[in-house]
PDB file of C-alpha atoms in Angstrom:
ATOM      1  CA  UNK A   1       0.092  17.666  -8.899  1.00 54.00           C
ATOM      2  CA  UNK A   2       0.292  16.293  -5.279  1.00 79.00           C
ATOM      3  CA  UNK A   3      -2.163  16.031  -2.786  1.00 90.00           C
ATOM      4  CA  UNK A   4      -1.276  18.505  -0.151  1.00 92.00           C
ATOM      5  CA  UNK A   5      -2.764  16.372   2.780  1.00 94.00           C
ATOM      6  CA  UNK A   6      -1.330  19.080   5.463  1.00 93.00           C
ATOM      7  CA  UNK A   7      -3.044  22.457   3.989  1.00 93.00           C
ATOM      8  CA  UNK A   8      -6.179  20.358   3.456  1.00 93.00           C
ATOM      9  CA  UNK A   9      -6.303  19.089   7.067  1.00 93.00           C
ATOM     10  CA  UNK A  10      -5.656  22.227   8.331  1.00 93.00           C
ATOM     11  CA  UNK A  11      -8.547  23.939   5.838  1.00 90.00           C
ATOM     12  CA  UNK A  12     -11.004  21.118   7.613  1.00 90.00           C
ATOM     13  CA  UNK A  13      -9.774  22.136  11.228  1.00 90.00           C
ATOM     14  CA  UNK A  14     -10.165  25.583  10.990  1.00 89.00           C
ATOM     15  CA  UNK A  15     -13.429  25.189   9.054  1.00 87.00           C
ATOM     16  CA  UNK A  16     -15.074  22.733  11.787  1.00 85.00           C
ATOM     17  CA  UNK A  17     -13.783  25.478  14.650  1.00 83.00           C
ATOM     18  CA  UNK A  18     -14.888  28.511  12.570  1.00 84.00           C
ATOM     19  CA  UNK A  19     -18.089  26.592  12.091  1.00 80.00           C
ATOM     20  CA  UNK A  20     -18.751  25.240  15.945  1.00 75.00           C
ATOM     21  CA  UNK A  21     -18.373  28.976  17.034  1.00 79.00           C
ATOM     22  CA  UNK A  22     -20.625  30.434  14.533  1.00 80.00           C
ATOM     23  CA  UNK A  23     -23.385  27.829  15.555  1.00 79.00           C
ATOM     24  CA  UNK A  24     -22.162  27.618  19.163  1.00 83.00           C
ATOM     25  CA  UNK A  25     -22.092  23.911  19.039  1.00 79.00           C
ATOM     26  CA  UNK A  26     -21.111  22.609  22.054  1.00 80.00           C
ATOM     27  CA  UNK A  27     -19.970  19.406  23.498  1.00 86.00           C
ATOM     28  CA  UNK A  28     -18.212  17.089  26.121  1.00 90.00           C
ATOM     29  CA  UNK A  29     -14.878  16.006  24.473  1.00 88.00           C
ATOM     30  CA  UNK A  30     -15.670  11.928  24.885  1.00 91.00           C
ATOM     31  CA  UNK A  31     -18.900  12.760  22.930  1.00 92.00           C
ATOM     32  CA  UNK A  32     -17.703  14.682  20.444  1.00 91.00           C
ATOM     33  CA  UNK A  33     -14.695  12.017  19.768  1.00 94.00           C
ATOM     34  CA  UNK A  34     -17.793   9.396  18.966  1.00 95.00           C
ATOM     35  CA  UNK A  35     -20.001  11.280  17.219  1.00 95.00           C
ATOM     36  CA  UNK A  36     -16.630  11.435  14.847  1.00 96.00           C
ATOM     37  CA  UNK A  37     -16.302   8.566  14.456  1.00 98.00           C
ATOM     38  CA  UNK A  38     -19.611   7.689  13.949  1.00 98.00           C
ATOM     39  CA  UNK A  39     -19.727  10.105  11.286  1.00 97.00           C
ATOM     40  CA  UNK A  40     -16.432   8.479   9.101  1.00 98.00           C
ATOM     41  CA  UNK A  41     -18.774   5.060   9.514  1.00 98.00           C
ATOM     42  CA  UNK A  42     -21.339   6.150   8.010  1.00 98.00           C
ATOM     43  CA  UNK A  43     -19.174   8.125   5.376  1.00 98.00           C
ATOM     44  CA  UNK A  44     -17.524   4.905   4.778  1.00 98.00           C
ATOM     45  CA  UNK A  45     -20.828   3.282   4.289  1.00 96.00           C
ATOM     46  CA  UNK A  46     -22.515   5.975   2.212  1.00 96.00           C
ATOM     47  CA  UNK A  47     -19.381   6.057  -0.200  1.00 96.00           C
ATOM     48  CA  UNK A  48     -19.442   2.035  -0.530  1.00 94.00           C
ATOM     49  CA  UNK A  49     -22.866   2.508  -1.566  1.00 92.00           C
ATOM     50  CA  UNK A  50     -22.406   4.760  -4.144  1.00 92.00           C
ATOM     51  CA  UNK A  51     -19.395   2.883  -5.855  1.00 90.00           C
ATOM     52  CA  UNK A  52     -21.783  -0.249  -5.294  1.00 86.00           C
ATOM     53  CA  UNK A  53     -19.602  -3.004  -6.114  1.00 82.00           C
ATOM     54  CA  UNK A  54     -20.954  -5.134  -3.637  1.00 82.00           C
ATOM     55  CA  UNK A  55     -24.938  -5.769  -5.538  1.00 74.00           C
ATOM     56  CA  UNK A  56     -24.898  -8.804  -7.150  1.00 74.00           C
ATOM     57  CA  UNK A  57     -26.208  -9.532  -9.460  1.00 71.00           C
ATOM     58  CA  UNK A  58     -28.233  -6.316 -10.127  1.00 72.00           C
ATOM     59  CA  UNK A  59     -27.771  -4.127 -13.171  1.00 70.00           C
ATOM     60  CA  UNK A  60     -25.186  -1.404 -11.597  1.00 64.00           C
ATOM     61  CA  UNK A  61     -26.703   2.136 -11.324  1.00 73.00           C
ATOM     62  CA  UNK A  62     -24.188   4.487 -13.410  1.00 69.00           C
ATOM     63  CA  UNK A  63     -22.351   6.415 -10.633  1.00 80.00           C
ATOM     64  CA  UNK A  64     -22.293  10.186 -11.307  1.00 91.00           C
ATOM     65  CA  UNK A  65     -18.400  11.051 -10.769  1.00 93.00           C
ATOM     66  CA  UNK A  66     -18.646  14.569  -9.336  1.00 95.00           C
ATOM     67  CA  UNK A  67     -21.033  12.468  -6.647  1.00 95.00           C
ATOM     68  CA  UNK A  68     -18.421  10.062  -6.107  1.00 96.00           C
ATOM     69  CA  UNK A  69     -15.526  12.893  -5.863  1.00 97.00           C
ATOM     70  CA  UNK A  70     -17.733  14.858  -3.219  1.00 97.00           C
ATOM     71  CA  UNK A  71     -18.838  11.987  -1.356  1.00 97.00           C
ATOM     72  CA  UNK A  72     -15.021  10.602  -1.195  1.00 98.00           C
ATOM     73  CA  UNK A  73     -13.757  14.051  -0.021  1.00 97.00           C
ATOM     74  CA  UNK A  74     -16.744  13.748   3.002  1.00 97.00           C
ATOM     75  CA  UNK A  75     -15.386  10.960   3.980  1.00 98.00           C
ATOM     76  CA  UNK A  76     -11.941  12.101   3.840  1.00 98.00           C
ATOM     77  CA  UNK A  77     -13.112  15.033   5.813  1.00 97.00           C
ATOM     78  CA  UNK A  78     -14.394  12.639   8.363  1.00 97.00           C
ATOM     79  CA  UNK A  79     -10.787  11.519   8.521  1.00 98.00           C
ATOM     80  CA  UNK A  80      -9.438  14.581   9.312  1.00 97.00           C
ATOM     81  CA  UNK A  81     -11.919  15.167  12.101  1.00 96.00           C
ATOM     82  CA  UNK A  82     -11.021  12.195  13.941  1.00 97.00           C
ATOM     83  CA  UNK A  83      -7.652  12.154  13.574  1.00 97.00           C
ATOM     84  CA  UNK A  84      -7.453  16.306  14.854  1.00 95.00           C
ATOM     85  CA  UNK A  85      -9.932  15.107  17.877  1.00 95.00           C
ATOM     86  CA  UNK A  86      -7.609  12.173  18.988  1.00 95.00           C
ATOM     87  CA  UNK A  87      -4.148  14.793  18.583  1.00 95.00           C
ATOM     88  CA  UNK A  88      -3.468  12.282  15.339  1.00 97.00           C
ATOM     89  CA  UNK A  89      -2.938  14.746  12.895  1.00 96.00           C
ATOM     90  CA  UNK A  90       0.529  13.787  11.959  1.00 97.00           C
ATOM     91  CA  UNK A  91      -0.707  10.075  10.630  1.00 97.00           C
ATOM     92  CA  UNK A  92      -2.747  11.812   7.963  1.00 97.00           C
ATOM     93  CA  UNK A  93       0.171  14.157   6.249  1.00 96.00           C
ATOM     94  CA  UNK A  94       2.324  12.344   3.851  1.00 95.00           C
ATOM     95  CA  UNK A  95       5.399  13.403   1.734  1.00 92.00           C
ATOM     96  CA  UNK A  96       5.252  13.378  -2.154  1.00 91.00           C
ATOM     97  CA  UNK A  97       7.304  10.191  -2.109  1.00 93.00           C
ATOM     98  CA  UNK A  98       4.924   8.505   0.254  1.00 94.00           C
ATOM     99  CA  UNK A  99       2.224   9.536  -1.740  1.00 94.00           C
ATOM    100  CA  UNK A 100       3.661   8.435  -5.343  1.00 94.00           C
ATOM    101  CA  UNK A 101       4.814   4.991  -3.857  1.00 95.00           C
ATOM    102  CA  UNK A 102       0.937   4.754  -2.708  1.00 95.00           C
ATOM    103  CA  UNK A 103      -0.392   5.482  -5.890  1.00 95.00           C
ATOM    104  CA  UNK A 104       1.828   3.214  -7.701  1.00 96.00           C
ATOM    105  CA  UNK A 105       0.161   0.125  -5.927  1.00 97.00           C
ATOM    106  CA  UNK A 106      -2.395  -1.999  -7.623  1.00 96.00           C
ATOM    107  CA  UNK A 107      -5.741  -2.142  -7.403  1.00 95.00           C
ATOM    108  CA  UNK A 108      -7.503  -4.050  -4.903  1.00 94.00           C
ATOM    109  CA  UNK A 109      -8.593  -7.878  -5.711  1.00 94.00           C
ATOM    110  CA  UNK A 110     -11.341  -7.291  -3.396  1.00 93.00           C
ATOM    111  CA  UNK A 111     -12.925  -4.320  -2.637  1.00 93.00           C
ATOM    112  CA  UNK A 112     -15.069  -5.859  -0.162  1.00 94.00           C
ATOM    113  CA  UNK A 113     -12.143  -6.859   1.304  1.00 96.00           C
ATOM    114  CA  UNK A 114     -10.683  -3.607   1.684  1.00 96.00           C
ATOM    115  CA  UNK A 115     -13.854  -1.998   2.624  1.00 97.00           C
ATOM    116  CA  UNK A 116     -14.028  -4.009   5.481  1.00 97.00           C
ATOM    117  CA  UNK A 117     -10.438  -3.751   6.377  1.00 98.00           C
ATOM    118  CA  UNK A 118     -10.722   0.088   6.474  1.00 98.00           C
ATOM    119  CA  UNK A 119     -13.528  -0.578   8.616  1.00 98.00           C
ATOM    120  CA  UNK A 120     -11.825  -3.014  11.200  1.00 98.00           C
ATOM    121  CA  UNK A 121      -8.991  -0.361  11.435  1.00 99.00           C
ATOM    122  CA  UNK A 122     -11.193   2.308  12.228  1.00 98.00           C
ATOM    123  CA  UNK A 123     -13.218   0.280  14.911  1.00 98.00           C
ATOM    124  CA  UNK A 124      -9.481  -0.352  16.624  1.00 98.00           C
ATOM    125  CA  UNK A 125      -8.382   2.932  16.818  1.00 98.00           C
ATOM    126  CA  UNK A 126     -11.527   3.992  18.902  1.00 97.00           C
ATOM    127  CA  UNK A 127     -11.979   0.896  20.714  1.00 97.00           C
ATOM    128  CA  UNK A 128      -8.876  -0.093  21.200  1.00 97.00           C
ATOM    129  CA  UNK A 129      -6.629   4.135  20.770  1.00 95.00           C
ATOM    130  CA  UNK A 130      -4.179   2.617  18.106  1.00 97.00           C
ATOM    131  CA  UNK A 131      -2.827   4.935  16.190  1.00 98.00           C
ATOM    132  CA  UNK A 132      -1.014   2.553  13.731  1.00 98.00           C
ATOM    133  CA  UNK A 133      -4.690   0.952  13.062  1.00 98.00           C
ATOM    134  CA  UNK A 134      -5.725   4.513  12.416  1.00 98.00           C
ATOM    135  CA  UNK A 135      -3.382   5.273   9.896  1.00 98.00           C
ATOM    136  CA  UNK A 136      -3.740   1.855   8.309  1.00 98.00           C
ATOM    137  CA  UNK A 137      -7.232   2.381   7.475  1.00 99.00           C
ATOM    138  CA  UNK A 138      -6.625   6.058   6.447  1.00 98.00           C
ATOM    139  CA  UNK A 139      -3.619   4.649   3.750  1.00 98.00           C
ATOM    140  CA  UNK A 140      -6.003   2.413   3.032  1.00 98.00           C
ATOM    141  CA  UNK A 141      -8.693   4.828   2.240  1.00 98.00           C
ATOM    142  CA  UNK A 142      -6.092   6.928   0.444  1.00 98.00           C
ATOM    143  CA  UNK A 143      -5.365   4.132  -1.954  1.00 98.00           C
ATOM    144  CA  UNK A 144      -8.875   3.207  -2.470  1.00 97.00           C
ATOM    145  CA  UNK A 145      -9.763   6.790  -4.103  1.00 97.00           C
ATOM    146  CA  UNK A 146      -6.636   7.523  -5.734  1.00 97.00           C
ATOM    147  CA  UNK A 147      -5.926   3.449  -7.457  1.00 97.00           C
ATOM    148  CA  UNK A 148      -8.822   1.737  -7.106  1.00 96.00           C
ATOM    149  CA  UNK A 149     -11.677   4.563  -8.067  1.00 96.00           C
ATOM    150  CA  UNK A 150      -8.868   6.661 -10.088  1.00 96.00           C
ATOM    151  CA  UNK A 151      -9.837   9.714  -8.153  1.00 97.00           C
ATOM    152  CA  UNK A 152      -6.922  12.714  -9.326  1.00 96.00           C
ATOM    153  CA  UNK A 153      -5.295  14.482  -6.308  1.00 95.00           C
ATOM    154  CA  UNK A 154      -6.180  17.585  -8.601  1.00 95.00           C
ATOM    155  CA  UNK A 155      -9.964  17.010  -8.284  1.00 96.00           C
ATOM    156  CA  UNK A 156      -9.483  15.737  -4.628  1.00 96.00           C
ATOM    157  CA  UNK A 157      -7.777  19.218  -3.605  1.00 94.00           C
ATOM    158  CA  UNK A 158     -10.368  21.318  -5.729  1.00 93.00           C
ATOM    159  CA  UNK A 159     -13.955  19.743  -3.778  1.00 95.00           C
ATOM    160  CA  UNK A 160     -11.938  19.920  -0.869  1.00 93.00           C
ATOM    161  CA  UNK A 161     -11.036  23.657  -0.807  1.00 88.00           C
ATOM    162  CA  UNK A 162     -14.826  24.756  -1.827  1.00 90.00           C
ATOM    163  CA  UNK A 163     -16.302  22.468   0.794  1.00 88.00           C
ATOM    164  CA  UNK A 164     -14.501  23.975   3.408  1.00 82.00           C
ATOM    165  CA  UNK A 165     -15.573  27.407   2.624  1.00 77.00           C
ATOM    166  CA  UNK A 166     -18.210  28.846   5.262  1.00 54.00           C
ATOM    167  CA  UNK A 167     -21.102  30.634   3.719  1.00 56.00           C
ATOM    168  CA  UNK A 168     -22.789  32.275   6.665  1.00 49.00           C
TER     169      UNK A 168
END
């Protein structure tokens, strides 16, 4: 099975719009493009943390991996909300072949090193509007969960499609 990055984003887009009209949330577009991003930084941040390969030297916590799946497809959310509030929606869809040739990489020597990489890319594409930065740290992200935590596009697509289903 594939990840089907285009039906996903568009399940996030319509559930963010659906949502914003049912709790008529409201704001100026500048605004609304930070508060994005500041959301995928602290997704970024609160999926690092749960992986926790950065704490030395302490006994690692056993991570549950439905937690890490949910938390993963958060972030990924957060992805998709930036990239449909700066009209970048096209970085984020990949074919099958771009996709296979991304999971077929290795896994990262450093993953503090990739970490922060995602997280210079994403400072340049709203300080600086690069798109290419954008959808480095996006493939970058991509390649973290599906190599490097051996995340399935299966149980990707599955979290993904309940956790864009409104409830009110």
């Amino acid at each position: 099975m594939t990840l089907d990055l285009a039906k996903l984003l568009q399940s996030a887009i319509q559930y963010r719009t659906q949502f914003n009209y049912t709790h008529q949330v409201a704001i100026r577009p500048e605004e609304g493009l930070r508060v994005d991003y500041v959301a995928l930084d602290i997704a970024l941040g609160d999926l690092a943390k749960r992986v926790g390969w950065y704490r030395l030297g302490e006994t690692p916590t056993p991570t549950d991996h439905d937690d890490l799946v949910a938390q993963y497809v958060t972030t990924m959310t957060a992805f998709f909300n930036v990239a449909a509030r700066q009209t970048w929606s096209h970085l984020i869809v990949m074919n099958d072949d771009q996709l296979t040739a991304l999971m077929a990489k290795r896994p990262a020597k450093s993953l503090s090193q990739q970490y922060l990489a995602i997280r210079h890319f994403v400072d340049q594409a709203l300080f600086e509007r690069q798109q290419t930065a954008f959808e480095h740290a996006w493939h970058l992200f991509l390649k973290w969960g599906l190599v490097d935590l051996k995340l399935t596009p299966a149980e990707i697509e599955t979290v993904a499609s309940a956790s864009f289903q409104l409830t009110d």
